[in-house]
Amino acid sequence: MRPSIVILTGAGISAESGVPTFRASDGLWCGHRVEAVATPEGFAANPVLVHDFYNQRRAQLKAVVPNAAHQALARLSAAYDGDVLLVTQNVDDLHDRSHRGVTPKRGFGLIHMHGELLRARCVETGKTCDWRGDIHIDTPSPFGTLGLRPDIVWFGEMPFQMDRIYDALSGCGLFISIGTSGNVYPAAGFVQEATRAGAHTVELNLDPSQGHSLFQERLYGPATEVVPAYIERLL
């Protein structure tokens, strides 16, 4: 059995598919303050705005497809003789789609730590379900009476499956960070967790992240170029 791998992906891997990055240089996300569309307080203040924002993001998924970087990670999941945990901060479904027609090996797992655009959460019960259409303030929940919200982890909320992620980091032999800014926690701290476990750490990014100096190996360029090239070294 080869060393286990934990891979973290961020907005940079999906940007080349045409998915807007989370925060632009002006501090806005697709023209909106993050506080207005990505916090529980923003949802409570203006649920119509928040639903409209995520309805647009959900609809945009129809116009994008997985790129060569997503496909390289899918090949890794099917060919690597060891555990691979792919943790994405992205709320798109491009990793999921890149695995269609691919049979991952038994040790592969995929975690959307910040949620998914194509899932909805019941405001009353917290239960979730697949959801591909629009959500409005009067859209009934299958589980309760208070309606639905996007199944997205907003600022101030705990990302999903953190215990599983930290457990994998504590035992991994290789940690790869792809397309991340290095300034959003807790994901920005994963490299330090992996280092404490004795793992080799690699940053694959368009430009150096804020935490680039924490990585033992750093390769820079478009994700569609550097990711497939690095993955080929592992196969």
Short mmCIF file of C-alpha atoms in Angstrom, two decimals:
data_model
loop_
_atom_site.label_atom_id
_atom_site.label_comp_id
_atom_site.label_asym_id
_atom_site.label_seq_id
_atom_site.Cartn_x
_atom_site.Cartn_y
_atom_site.Cartn_z
CA MET A 1 0.00 0.00 0.00
CA ARG A 2 1.37 3.40 -1.00
CA PRO A 3 1.28 6.44 1.34
CA SER A 4 -2.12 8.01 1.81
CA ILE A 5 -2.83 11.33 0.11
CA VAL A 6 -4.97 14.29 1.14
CA ILE A 7 -5.74 16.81 -1.61
CA LEU A 8 -7.26 20.24 -0.95
CA THR A 9 -8.74 22.16 -3.88
CA GLY A 10 -9.91 25.75 -4.02
CA ALA A 11 -11.33 28.22 -6.50
CA GLY A 12 -8.23 28.16 -8.70
CA ILE A 13 -8.97 24.68 -10.01
CA SER A 14 -12.44 25.66 -11.24
CA ALA A 15 -11.55 29.15 -12.51
CA GLU A 16 -10.25 27.73 -15.79
CA SER A 17 -13.65 26.11 -16.33
CA GLY A 18 -15.27 29.54 -16.09
CA VAL A 19 -16.49 29.41 -12.48
CA PRO A 20 -16.12 32.87 -10.87
CA THR A 21 -13.63 32.96 -8.02
CA PHE A 22 -15.04 33.51 -4.57
CA ARG A 23 -13.66 36.99 -3.98
CA ALA A 24 -12.47 39.39 -6.63
CA SER A 25 -9.75 41.98 -6.11
CA ASP A 26 -12.37 44.54 -5.11
CA GLY A 27 -13.50 42.37 -2.18
CA LEU A 28 -16.82 41.53 -3.80
CA TRP A 29 -18.23 38.17 -4.82
CA CYS A 30 -19.95 38.54 -8.20
CA GLY A 31 -20.77 42.15 -7.32
CA HIS A 32 -22.01 41.54 -3.76
CA ARG A 33 -20.46 42.04 -0.36
CA VAL A 34 -19.62 38.63 1.09
CA GLU A 35 -21.40 39.63 4.32
CA ALA A 36 -24.63 40.11 2.37
CA VAL A 37 -24.70 36.75 0.59
CA ALA A 38 -22.47 34.37 2.56
CA THR A 39 -23.40 34.78 6.23
CA PRO A 40 -26.38 33.66 8.33
CA GLU A 41 -26.96 37.33 9.16
CA GLY A 42 -27.16 38.21 5.49
CA PHE A 43 -29.73 35.48 4.90
CA ALA A 44 -31.81 36.62 7.85
CA ALA A 45 -31.72 40.24 6.65
CA ASN A 46 -32.50 39.60 2.99
CA PRO A 47 -33.36 36.01 2.07
CA VAL A 48 -34.69 37.09 -1.34
CA LEU A 49 -31.27 38.49 -2.30
CA VAL A 50 -29.43 35.42 -1.00
CA HIS A 51 -31.71 32.96 -2.79
CA ASP A 52 -31.39 34.94 -6.03
CA PHE A 53 -27.61 34.97 -5.70
CA TYR A 54 -27.35 31.19 -5.26
CA ASN A 55 -30.01 30.52 -7.91
CA GLN A 56 -27.73 32.34 -10.36
CA ARG A 57 -24.65 30.41 -9.22
CA ARG A 58 -26.59 27.14 -9.53
CA ALA A 59 -27.77 27.98 -13.04
CA GLN A 60 -24.22 28.85 -14.10
CA LEU A 61 -23.13 25.26 -13.48
CA LYS A 62 -24.92 24.25 -16.68
CA ALA A 63 -22.47 26.33 -18.70
CA VAL A 64 -19.23 24.90 -17.27
CA VAL A 65 -17.50 21.53 -17.54
CA PRO A 66 -14.63 19.84 -15.69
CA ASN A 67 -11.19 20.75 -16.99
CA ALA A 68 -7.94 18.81 -17.32
CA ALA A 69 -7.09 19.34 -13.65
CA HIS A 70 -10.37 17.83 -12.44
CA GLN A 71 -9.92 14.94 -14.85
CA ALA A 72 -6.37 14.27 -13.64
CA LEU A 73 -7.60 13.93 -10.06
CA ALA A 74 -10.31 11.55 -11.25
CA ARG A 75 -7.64 9.39 -12.92
CA LEU A 76 -5.70 9.39 -9.67
CA SER A 77 -8.74 8.15 -7.75
CA ALA A 78 -9.04 5.17 -10.08
CA ALA A 79 -5.36 4.26 -10.34
CA TYR A 80 -3.63 5.05 -7.04
CA ASP A 81 -2.94 2.08 -4.77
CA GLY A 82 -3.53 3.86 -1.50
CA ASP A 83 -6.04 6.03 0.30
CA VAL A 84 -6.90 9.35 -1.38
CA LEU A 85 -9.13 11.93 0.28
CA LEU A 86 -10.11 14.83 -1.98
CA VAL A 87 -11.34 17.80 0.05
CA THR A 88 -12.75 20.72 -1.93
CA GLN A 89 -13.65 24.19 -0.77
CA ASN A 90 -15.61 24.67 -3.98
CA VAL A 91 -19.39 24.44 -4.03
CA ASP A 92 -19.62 23.52 -7.72
CA ASP A 93 -20.05 19.94 -8.93
CA LEU A 94 -17.05 19.73 -11.26
CA HIS A 95 -15.19 17.14 -9.17
CA ASP A 96 -18.32 15.00 -9.08
CA ARG A 97 -18.83 15.26 -12.82
CA SER A 98 -15.19 14.46 -13.56
CA HIS A 99 -15.71 11.11 -11.82
CA ARG A 100 -18.61 10.05 -14.01
CA GLY A 101 -17.51 6.98 -15.91
CA VAL A 102 -14.57 6.53 -13.53
CA THR A 103 -14.51 3.83 -10.88
CA PRO A 104 -12.50 5.08 -7.90
CA LYS A 105 -10.54 2.58 -5.85
CA ARG A 106 -11.89 1.60 -2.47
CA GLY A 107 -9.74 4.07 -0.54
CA PHE A 108 -11.02 7.19 -2.32
CA GLY A 109 -13.26 9.80 -0.74
CA LEU A 110 -14.61 13.23 -1.74
CA ILE A 111 -15.68 15.87 0.77
CA HIS A 112 -17.35 19.19 -0.09
CA MET A 113 -16.27 20.93 3.11
CA HIS A 114 -18.14 24.16 2.25
CA GLY A 115 -21.28 22.51 0.92
CA GLU A 116 -22.78 22.12 -2.54
CA LEU A 117 -24.85 24.33 -4.81
CA LEU A 118 -26.87 21.31 -5.90
CA ARG A 119 -28.10 20.53 -2.40
CA ALA A 120 -30.63 22.32 -0.18
CA ARG A 121 -31.02 22.36 3.59
CA CYS A 122 -34.21 22.52 5.60
CA VAL A 123 -34.16 25.65 7.78
CA GLU A 124 -36.16 23.90 10.51
CA THR A 125 -34.59 20.44 10.73
CA GLY A 126 -31.18 20.80 9.09
CA LYS A 127 -31.88 17.83 6.83
CA THR A 128 -30.50 18.06 3.30
CA CYS A 129 -31.47 16.81 -0.13
CA ASP A 130 -30.41 17.06 -3.76
CA TRP A 131 -31.77 20.23 -5.38
CA ARG A 132 -31.17 21.37 -8.95
CA GLY A 133 -33.81 24.06 -9.41
CA ASP A 134 -34.30 27.51 -7.93
CA ILE A 135 -35.09 28.11 -4.27
CA HIS A 136 -37.34 30.96 -3.13
CA ILE A 137 -38.57 32.12 0.25
CA ASP A 138 -41.88 30.29 -0.34
CA THR A 139 -40.31 27.04 -1.63
CA PRO A 140 -41.59 24.31 0.72
CA SER A 141 -39.13 22.05 2.48
CA PRO A 142 -39.67 18.28 2.22
CA PHE A 143 -38.77 18.06 5.92
CA GLY A 144 -40.37 21.01 7.74
CA THR A 145 -42.44 24.18 7.58
CA LEU A 146 -39.80 26.93 7.57
CA GLY A 147 -38.56 26.53 4.00
CA LEU A 148 -35.13 25.89 2.53
CA ARG A 149 -31.71 27.50 2.41
CA PRO A 150 -28.70 26.64 0.25
CA ASP A 151 -26.63 23.81 1.72
CA ILE A 152 -23.62 26.11 1.81
CA VAL A 153 -21.28 26.70 4.73
CA TRP A 154 -21.38 30.44 5.34
CA PHE A 155 -18.88 32.52 7.26
CA GLY A 156 -19.33 31.84 10.96
CA GLU A 157 -20.49 28.24 10.35
CA MET A 158 -18.47 25.04 10.79
CA PRO A 159 -17.30 23.32 7.60
CA PHE A 160 -18.51 19.78 7.02
CA GLN A 161 -16.77 16.54 8.08
CA MET A 162 -13.88 18.23 9.87
CA ASP A 163 -13.21 15.21 12.11
CA ARG A 164 -12.78 12.99 9.06
CA ILE A 165 -10.50 15.55 7.40
CA TYR A 166 -8.24 15.97 10.42
CA ASP A 167 -8.06 12.22 10.89
CA ALA A 168 -6.89 11.82 7.29
CA LEU A 169 -4.35 14.64 7.66
CA SER A 170 -2.90 13.04 10.78
CA GLY A 171 -2.07 9.88 8.86
CA CYS A 172 -1.23 11.11 5.38
CA GLY A 173 2.12 10.79 3.66
CA LEU A 174 1.42 13.44 1.01
CA PHE A 175 -0.62 16.64 1.16
CA ILE A 176 -1.37 18.57 -2.04
CA SER A 177 -3.00 22.00 -2.08
CA ILE A 178 -4.38 23.10 -5.46
CA GLY A 179 -5.73 26.52 -6.41
CA THR A 180 -6.15 27.93 -2.92
CA SER A 181 -5.50 31.41 -1.56
CA GLY A 182 -4.17 30.20 1.77
CA ASN A 183 -6.18 32.76 3.75
CA VAL A 184 -9.45 30.95 4.52
CA TYR A 185 -9.41 28.90 7.71
CA PRO A 186 -9.59 26.15 8.75
CA ALA A 187 -8.43 24.93 5.31
CA ALA A 188 -5.40 27.24 5.34
CA GLY A 189 -4.11 25.35 8.38
CA PHE A 190 -4.23 21.91 6.75
CA VAL A 191 -0.65 22.15 5.54
CA GLN A 192 0.56 22.57 9.12
CA GLU A 193 -1.47 19.56 10.26
CA ALA A 194 0.06 17.47 7.48
CA THR A 195 3.55 18.71 8.29
CA ARG A 196 3.11 17.66 11.91
CA ALA A 197 2.18 14.20 10.64
CA GLY A 198 5.44 14.03 8.69
CA ALA A 199 3.82 14.33 5.26
CA HIS A 200 5.46 15.76 2.16
CA THR A 201 3.57 18.96 1.31
CA VAL A 202 3.04 20.37 -2.19
CA GLU A 203 1.44 23.60 -3.44
CA LEU A 204 0.13 23.66 -7.01
CA ASN A 205 -1.13 27.14 -7.76
CA LEU A 206 -1.28 29.86 -10.37
CA ASP A 207 0.65 32.14 -8.00
CA PRO A 208 2.15 31.65 -4.53
CA SER A 209 -0.51 31.53 -1.82
CA GLN A 210 -0.29 33.44 1.43
CA GLY A 211 1.06 30.29 3.06
CA HIS A 212 3.40 29.21 0.27
CA SER A 213 6.46 29.15 2.53
CA LEU A 214 4.88 26.35 4.58
CA PHE A 215 5.10 23.91 1.65
CA GLN A 216 8.15 21.79 0.93
CA GLU A 217 7.48 21.70 -2.82
CA ARG A 218 5.89 24.47 -4.89
CA LEU A 219 4.90 24.42 -8.55
CA TYR A 220 3.18 27.38 -10.23
CA GLY A 221 1.17 27.77 -13.41
CA PRO A 222 -2.34 27.14 -14.75
CA ALA A 223 -4.09 24.28 -12.95
CA THR A 224 -4.80 22.58 -16.27
CA GLU A 225 -1.04 22.29 -16.79
CA VAL A 226 0.60 21.80 -13.39
CA VAL A 227 -1.98 19.42 -11.90
CA PRO A 228 -1.98 16.79 -14.69
CA ALA A 229 1.82 16.93 -14.83
CA TYR A 230 2.16 16.36 -11.09
CA ILE A 231 -0.46 13.61 -10.99
CA GLU A 232 1.39 11.74 -13.74
CA ARG A 233 4.36 11.53 -11.37
CA LEU A 234 2.19 9.66 -8.87
CA LEU A 235 0.74 7.09 -11.28
#
